[in-house]
Amino acid sequence: MILGIGVDILHLPRLKGLLSRRPDRFLTRILTEVEQKEFKALQEQAGGADQEGPLRYLGARWALKEASYKALYPHHKLTWQDVTVSKQDGKPTLIIPRKEHFGIGKSHCSVSHDGEYLVGQVVFESP
């Protein structure tokens, strides 16, 4: 049975502006430790020339975490740190260590981007 559905759309230039103000504080608030390491590695790989990859990485995590929050609200309120977004076989996957606490069985997610916009969708199933 479907527990909840959430969707979030993000305008990447807005995210870029937020990131430019206080990057360290912003990243530690939004990303888990694992995600922070991956983000910094992407930034180093890009070498400052092209920041589209790191920005999309951050945008995907923002949108999927927001969609996760919306899928469970108002019964539960996930925080940024409750959800880690990872990839398995090229697809985004949600890792929620305390998912049983939130009544989540399976989770499904998808991300799409076009130009300056990125959208994330999440579906949670009951156990």
mmCIF file with all atom_site columns, C-alpha atoms in Angstrom:
data_model
loop_
_atom_site.group_PDB
_atom_site.id
_atom_site.type_symbol
_atom_site.label_atom_id
_atom_site.label_alt_id
_atom_site.label_comp_id
_atom_site.label_asym_id
_atom_site.label_entity_id
_atom_site.label_seq_id
_atom_site.pdbx_PDB_ins_code
_atom_site.Cartn_x
_atom_site.Cartn_y
_atom_site.Cartn_z
_atom_site.occupancy
_atom_site.B_iso_or_equiv
_atom_site.pdbx_formal_charge
_atom_site.auth_seq_id
_atom_site.auth_comp_id
_atom_site.auth_asym_id
_atom_site.auth_atom_id
_atom_site.pdbx_PDB_model_num
ATOM 1   C CA . MET A 1 1   ? 0.000  0.000  0.000   1.00 0.00 ? 1   MET A CA 1
ATOM 2   C CA . ILE A 1 2   ? 1.237  3.492  -0.786  1.00 0.00 ? 2   ILE A CA 1
ATOM 3   C CA . LEU A 1 3   ? 2.160  5.411  2.345   1.00 0.00 ? 3   LEU A CA 1
ATOM 4   C CA . GLY A 1 4   ? 2.905  8.719  0.643   1.00 0.00 ? 4   GLY A CA 1
ATOM 5   C CA . ILE A 1 5   ? 3.938  10.497 -2.557  1.00 0.00 ? 5   ILE A CA 1
ATOM 6   C CA . GLY A 1 6   ? 6.089  13.603 -2.723  1.00 0.00 ? 6   GLY A CA 1
ATOM 7   C CA . VAL A 1 7   ? 7.451  15.761 -5.519  1.00 0.00 ? 7   VAL A CA 1
ATOM 8   C CA . ASP A 1 8   ? 9.748  18.785 -5.591  1.00 0.00 ? 8   ASP A CA 1
ATOM 9   C CA . ILE A 1 9   ? 10.881 21.049 -8.414  1.00 0.00 ? 9   ILE A CA 1
ATOM 10  C CA . LEU A 1 10  ? 14.034 23.113 -8.113  1.00 0.00 ? 10  LEU A CA 1
ATOM 11  C CA . HIS A 1 11  ? 15.359 26.055 -10.120 1.00 0.00 ? 11  HIS A CA 1
ATOM 12  C CA . LEU A 1 12  ? 19.118 25.398 -10.189 1.00 0.00 ? 12  LEU A CA 1
ATOM 13  C CA . PRO A 1 13  ? 20.162 29.110 -10.294 1.00 0.00 ? 13  PRO A CA 1
ATOM 14  C CA . ARG A 1 14  ? 18.314 29.581 -6.976  1.00 0.00 ? 14  ARG A CA 1
ATOM 15  C CA . LEU A 1 15  ? 20.304 26.704 -5.485  1.00 0.00 ? 15  LEU A CA 1
ATOM 16  C CA . LYS A 1 16  ? 23.532 28.171 -6.859  1.00 0.00 ? 16  LYS A CA 1
ATOM 17  C CA . GLY A 1 17  ? 22.723 31.465 -5.120  1.00 0.00 ? 17  GLY A CA 1
ATOM 18  C CA . LEU A 1 18  ? 22.010 29.743 -1.802  1.00 0.00 ? 18  LEU A CA 1
ATOM 19  C CA . LEU A 1 19  ? 25.244 27.772 -2.078  1.00 0.00 ? 19  LEU A CA 1
ATOM 20  C CA . SER A 1 20  ? 27.336 30.880 -2.796  1.00 0.00 ? 20  SER A CA 1
ATOM 21  C CA . ARG A 1 21  ? 26.316 32.668 0.429   1.00 0.00 ? 21  ARG A CA 1
ATOM 22  C CA . ARG A 1 22  ? 27.604 30.223 3.045   1.00 0.00 ? 22  ARG A CA 1
ATOM 23  C CA . PRO A 1 23  ? 28.768 27.073 1.255   1.00 0.00 ? 23  PRO A CA 1
ATOM 24  C CA . ASP A 1 24  ? 30.137 25.112 4.230   1.00 0.00 ? 24  ASP A CA 1
ATOM 25  C CA . ARG A 1 25  ? 27.189 25.779 6.491   1.00 0.00 ? 25  ARG A CA 1
ATOM 26  C CA . PHE A 1 26  ? 24.733 25.064 3.681   1.00 0.00 ? 26  PHE A CA 1
ATOM 27  C CA . LEU A 1 27  ? 26.386 21.767 2.720   1.00 0.00 ? 27  LEU A CA 1
ATOM 28  C CA . THR A 1 28  ? 26.597 20.464 6.296   1.00 0.00 ? 28  THR A CA 1
ATOM 29  C CA . ARG A 1 29  ? 22.920 21.288 6.810   1.00 0.00 ? 29  ARG A CA 1
ATOM 30  C CA . ILE A 1 30  ? 21.629 19.643 3.620   1.00 0.00 ? 30  ILE A CA 1
ATOM 31  C CA . LEU A 1 31  ? 24.017 16.746 2.984   1.00 0.00 ? 31  LEU A CA 1
ATOM 32  C CA . THR A 1 32  ? 24.926 13.766 5.159   1.00 0.00 ? 32  THR A CA 1
ATOM 33  C CA . GLU A 1 33  ? 28.636 13.125 5.752   1.00 0.00 ? 33  GLU A CA 1
ATOM 34  C CA . VAL A 1 34  ? 28.790 10.566 2.937   1.00 0.00 ? 34  VAL A CA 1
ATOM 35  C CA . GLU A 1 35  ? 27.106 12.983 0.528   1.00 0.00 ? 35  GLU A CA 1
ATOM 36  C CA . GLN A 1 36  ? 29.446 15.813 1.559   1.00 0.00 ? 36  GLN A CA 1
ATOM 37  C CA . LYS A 1 37  ? 32.490 13.691 0.692   1.00 0.00 ? 37  LYS A CA 1
ATOM 38  C CA . GLU A 1 38  ? 31.001 12.757 -2.687  1.00 0.00 ? 38  GLU A CA 1
ATOM 39  C CA . PHE A 1 39  ? 30.133 16.400 -3.406  1.00 0.00 ? 39  PHE A CA 1
ATOM 40  C CA . LYS A 1 40  ? 33.635 17.627 -2.571  1.00 0.00 ? 40  LYS A CA 1
ATOM 41  C CA . ALA A 1 41  ? 35.147 14.888 -4.763  1.00 0.00 ? 41  ALA A CA 1
ATOM 42  C CA . LEU A 1 42  ? 32.925 16.020 -7.652  1.00 0.00 ? 42  LEU A CA 1
ATOM 43  C CA . GLN A 1 43  ? 34.017 19.627 -7.121  1.00 0.00 ? 43  GLN A CA 1
ATOM 44  C CA . GLU A 1 44  ? 37.691 18.618 -7.180  1.00 0.00 ? 44  GLU A CA 1
ATOM 45  C CA . GLN A 1 45  ? 37.120 16.537 -10.300 1.00 0.00 ? 45  GLN A CA 1
ATOM 46  C CA . ALA A 1 46  ? 35.477 19.505 -12.026 1.00 0.00 ? 46  ALA A CA 1
ATOM 47  C CA . GLY A 1 47  ? 38.448 21.658 -11.030 1.00 0.00 ? 47  GLY A CA 1
ATOM 48  C CA . GLY A 1 48  ? 36.434 24.837 -10.784 1.00 0.00 ? 48  GLY A CA 1
ATOM 49  C CA . ALA A 1 49  ? 35.880 24.947 -14.555 1.00 0.00 ? 49  ALA A CA 1
ATOM 50  C CA . ASP A 1 50  ? 32.451 23.361 -14.852 1.00 0.00 ? 50  ASP A CA 1
ATOM 51  C CA . GLN A 1 51  ? 30.313 23.299 -11.725 1.00 0.00 ? 51  GLN A CA 1
ATOM 52  C CA . GLU A 1 52  ? 27.192 21.899 -13.444 1.00 0.00 ? 52  GLU A CA 1
ATOM 53  C CA . GLY A 1 53  ? 27.917 18.347 -12.259 1.00 0.00 ? 53  GLY A CA 1
ATOM 54  C CA . PRO A 1 54  ? 28.303 19.245 -8.576  1.00 0.00 ? 54  PRO A CA 1
ATOM 55  C CA . LEU A 1 55  ? 25.305 21.599 -8.765  1.00 0.00 ? 55  LEU A CA 1
ATOM 56  C CA . ARG A 1 56  ? 23.093 18.871 -10.248 1.00 0.00 ? 56  ARG A CA 1
ATOM 57  C CA . TYR A 1 57  ? 24.386 16.414 -7.631  1.00 0.00 ? 57  TYR A CA 1
ATOM 58  C CA . LEU A 1 58  ? 23.361 18.821 -4.881  1.00 0.00 ? 58  LEU A CA 1
ATOM 59  C CA . GLY A 1 59  ? 20.083 19.655 -6.616  1.00 0.00 ? 59  GLY A CA 1
ATOM 60  C CA . ALA A 1 60  ? 19.083 16.006 -6.910  1.00 0.00 ? 60  ALA A CA 1
ATOM 61  C CA . ARG A 1 61  ? 19.674 15.458 -3.209  1.00 0.00 ? 61  ARG A CA 1
ATOM 62  C CA . TRP A 1 62  ? 17.775 18.630 -2.289  1.00 0.00 ? 62  TRP A CA 1
ATOM 63  C CA . ALA A 1 63  ? 14.775 17.693 -4.452  1.00 0.00 ? 63  ALA A CA 1
ATOM 64  C CA . LEU A 1 64  ? 14.610 14.061 -3.285  1.00 0.00 ? 64  LEU A CA 1
ATOM 65  C CA . LYS A 1 65  ? 14.937 15.005 0.383   1.00 0.00 ? 65  LYS A CA 1
ATOM 66  C CA . GLU A 1 66  ? 12.218 17.664 0.004   1.00 0.00 ? 66  GLU A CA 1
ATOM 67  C CA . ALA A 1 67  ? 9.992  15.153 -1.805  1.00 0.00 ? 67  ALA A CA 1
ATOM 68  C CA . SER A 1 68  ? 10.635 12.611 0.994   1.00 0.00 ? 68  SER A CA 1
ATOM 69  C CA . TYR A 1 69  ? 9.561  15.171 3.587   1.00 0.00 ? 69  TYR A CA 1
ATOM 70  C CA . LYS A 1 70  ? 6.407  15.959 1.618   1.00 0.00 ? 70  LYS A CA 1
ATOM 71  C CA . ALA A 1 71  ? 5.553  12.266 1.205   1.00 0.00 ? 71  ALA A CA 1
ATOM 72  C CA . LEU A 1 72  ? 5.381  11.730 4.989   1.00 0.00 ? 72  LEU A CA 1
ATOM 73  C CA . TYR A 1 73  ? 4.148  15.120 6.204   1.00 0.00 ? 73  TYR A CA 1
ATOM 74  C CA . PRO A 1 74  ? 2.209  15.754 8.494   1.00 0.00 ? 74  PRO A CA 1
ATOM 75  C CA . HIS A 1 75  ? 2.498  12.341 10.202  1.00 0.00 ? 75  HIS A CA 1
ATOM 76  C CA . HIS A 1 76  ? 6.293  12.379 10.303  1.00 0.00 ? 76  HIS A CA 1
ATOM 77  C CA . LYS A 1 77  ? 8.813  15.127 9.631   1.00 0.00 ? 77  LYS A CA 1
ATOM 78  C CA . LEU A 1 78  ? 12.008 13.837 8.074   1.00 0.00 ? 78  LEU A CA 1
ATOM 79  C CA . THR A 1 79  ? 15.064 16.045 8.407   1.00 0.00 ? 79  THR A CA 1
ATOM 80  C CA . TRP A 1 80  ? 17.798 16.590 5.815   1.00 0.00 ? 80  TRP A CA 1
ATOM 81  C CA . GLN A 1 81  ? 20.027 14.212 7.784   1.00 0.00 ? 81  GLN A CA 1
ATOM 82  C CA . ASP A 1 82  ? 17.424 11.414 7.958   1.00 0.00 ? 82  ASP A CA 1
ATOM 83  C CA . VAL A 1 83  ? 17.808 10.680 4.235   1.00 0.00 ? 83  VAL A CA 1
ATOM 84  C CA . THR A 1 84  ? 20.909 9.804  2.201   1.00 0.00 ? 84  THR A CA 1
ATOM 85  C CA . VAL A 1 85  ? 20.613 9.685  -1.560  1.00 0.00 ? 85  VAL A CA 1
ATOM 86  C CA . SER A 1 86  ? 22.891 7.216  -3.275  1.00 0.00 ? 86  SER A CA 1
ATOM 87  C CA . LYS A 1 87  ? 23.049 5.488  -6.656  1.00 0.00 ? 87  LYS A CA 1
ATOM 88  C CA . GLN A 1 88  ? 22.618 1.801  -7.398  1.00 0.00 ? 88  GLN A CA 1
ATOM 89  C CA . ASP A 1 89  ? 22.988 0.639  -10.985 1.00 0.00 ? 89  ASP A CA 1
ATOM 90  C CA . GLY A 1 90  ? 22.723 4.252  -12.156 1.00 0.00 ? 90  GLY A CA 1
ATOM 91  C CA . LYS A 1 91  ? 19.428 4.898  -10.375 1.00 0.00 ? 91  LYS A CA 1
ATOM 92  C CA . PRO A 1 92  ? 18.900 7.097  -7.315  1.00 0.00 ? 92  PRO A CA 1
ATOM 93  C CA . THR A 1 93  ? 18.156 5.215  -4.113  1.00 0.00 ? 93  THR A CA 1
ATOM 94  C CA . LEU A 1 94  ? 17.062 6.499  -0.715  1.00 0.00 ? 94  LEU A CA 1
ATOM 95  C CA . ILE A 1 95  ? 18.795 5.268  2.411   1.00 0.00 ? 95  ILE A CA 1
ATOM 96  C CA . ILE A 1 96  ? 16.737 5.956  5.519   1.00 0.00 ? 96  ILE A CA 1
ATOM 97  C CA . PRO A 1 97  ? 18.349 4.187  8.485   1.00 0.00 ? 97  PRO A CA 1
ATOM 98  C CA . ARG A 1 98  ? 15.293 4.585  10.753  1.00 0.00 ? 98  ARG A CA 1
ATOM 99  C CA . LYS A 1 99  ? 12.702 3.849  8.069   1.00 0.00 ? 99  LYS A CA 1
ATOM 100 C CA . GLU A 1 100 ? 10.766 1.482  10.360  1.00 0.00 ? 100 GLU A CA 1
ATOM 101 C CA . HIS A 1 101 ? 10.352 4.340  12.849  1.00 0.00 ? 101 HIS A CA 1
ATOM 102 C CA . PHE A 1 102 ? 8.687  6.360  10.086  1.00 0.00 ? 102 PHE A CA 1
ATOM 103 C CA . GLY A 1 103 ? 6.538  3.432  8.911   1.00 0.00 ? 103 GLY A CA 1
ATOM 104 C CA . ILE A 1 104 ? 8.349  3.089  5.586   1.00 0.00 ? 104 ILE A CA 1
ATOM 105 C CA . GLY A 1 105 ? 8.653  -0.281 3.855   1.00 0.00 ? 105 GLY A CA 1
ATOM 106 C CA . LYS A 1 106 ? 9.976  0.258  0.335   1.00 0.00 ? 106 LYS A CA 1
ATOM 107 C CA . SER A 1 107 ? 10.928 3.556  -1.237  1.00 0.00 ? 107 SER A CA 1
ATOM 108 C CA . HIS A 1 108 ? 11.004 4.536  -4.881  1.00 0.00 ? 108 HIS A CA 1
ATOM 109 C CA . CYS A 1 109 ? 12.465 7.722  -6.321  1.00 0.00 ? 109 CYS A CA 1
ATOM 110 C CA . SER A 1 110 ? 13.218 9.405  -9.597  1.00 0.00 ? 110 SER A CA 1
ATOM 111 C CA . VAL A 1 111 ? 15.027 12.560 -10.719 1.00 0.00 ? 111 VAL A CA 1
ATOM 112 C CA . SER A 1 112 ? 14.792 14.414 -13.994 1.00 0.00 ? 112 SER A CA 1
ATOM 113 C CA . HIS A 1 113 ? 16.407 17.620 -15.154 1.00 0.00 ? 113 HIS A CA 1
ATOM 114 C CA . ASP A 1 114 ? 15.997 19.935 -18.108 1.00 0.00 ? 114 ASP A CA 1
ATOM 115 C CA . GLY A 1 115 ? 18.001 23.105 -18.487 1.00 0.00 ? 115 GLY A CA 1
ATOM 116 C CA . GLU A 1 116 ? 17.786 25.119 -15.280 1.00 0.00 ? 116 GLU A CA 1
ATOM 117 C CA . TYR A 1 117 ? 15.144 22.898 -13.649 1.00 0.00 ? 117 TYR A CA 1
ATOM 118 C CA . LEU A 1 118 ? 15.344 19.651 -11.737 1.00 0.00 ? 118 LEU A CA 1
ATOM 119 C CA . VAL A 1 119 ? 12.465 17.581 -10.353 1.00 0.00 ? 119 VAL A CA 1
ATOM 120 C CA . GLY A 1 120 ? 12.510 14.786 -7.781  1.00 0.00 ? 120 GLY A CA 1
ATOM 121 C CA . GLN A 1 121 ? 9.702  12.371 -6.973  1.00 0.00 ? 121 GLN A CA 1
ATOM 122 C CA . VAL A 1 122 ? 9.409  9.909  -4.094  1.00 0.00 ? 122 VAL A CA 1
ATOM 123 C CA . VAL A 1 123 ? 6.899  7.145  -3.347  1.00 0.00 ? 123 VAL A CA 1
ATOM 124 C CA . PHE A 1 124 ? 6.908  5.367  0.012   1.00 0.00 ? 124 PHE A CA 1
ATOM 125 C CA . GLU A 1 125 ? 5.177  2.030  0.597   1.00 0.00 ? 125 GLU A CA 1
ATOM 126 C CA . SER A 1 126 ? 3.983  0.681  3.932   1.00 0.00 ? 126 SER A CA 1
ATOM 127 C CA . PRO A 1 127 ? 5.882  -2.325 5.323   1.00 0.00 ? 127 PRO A CA 1
#
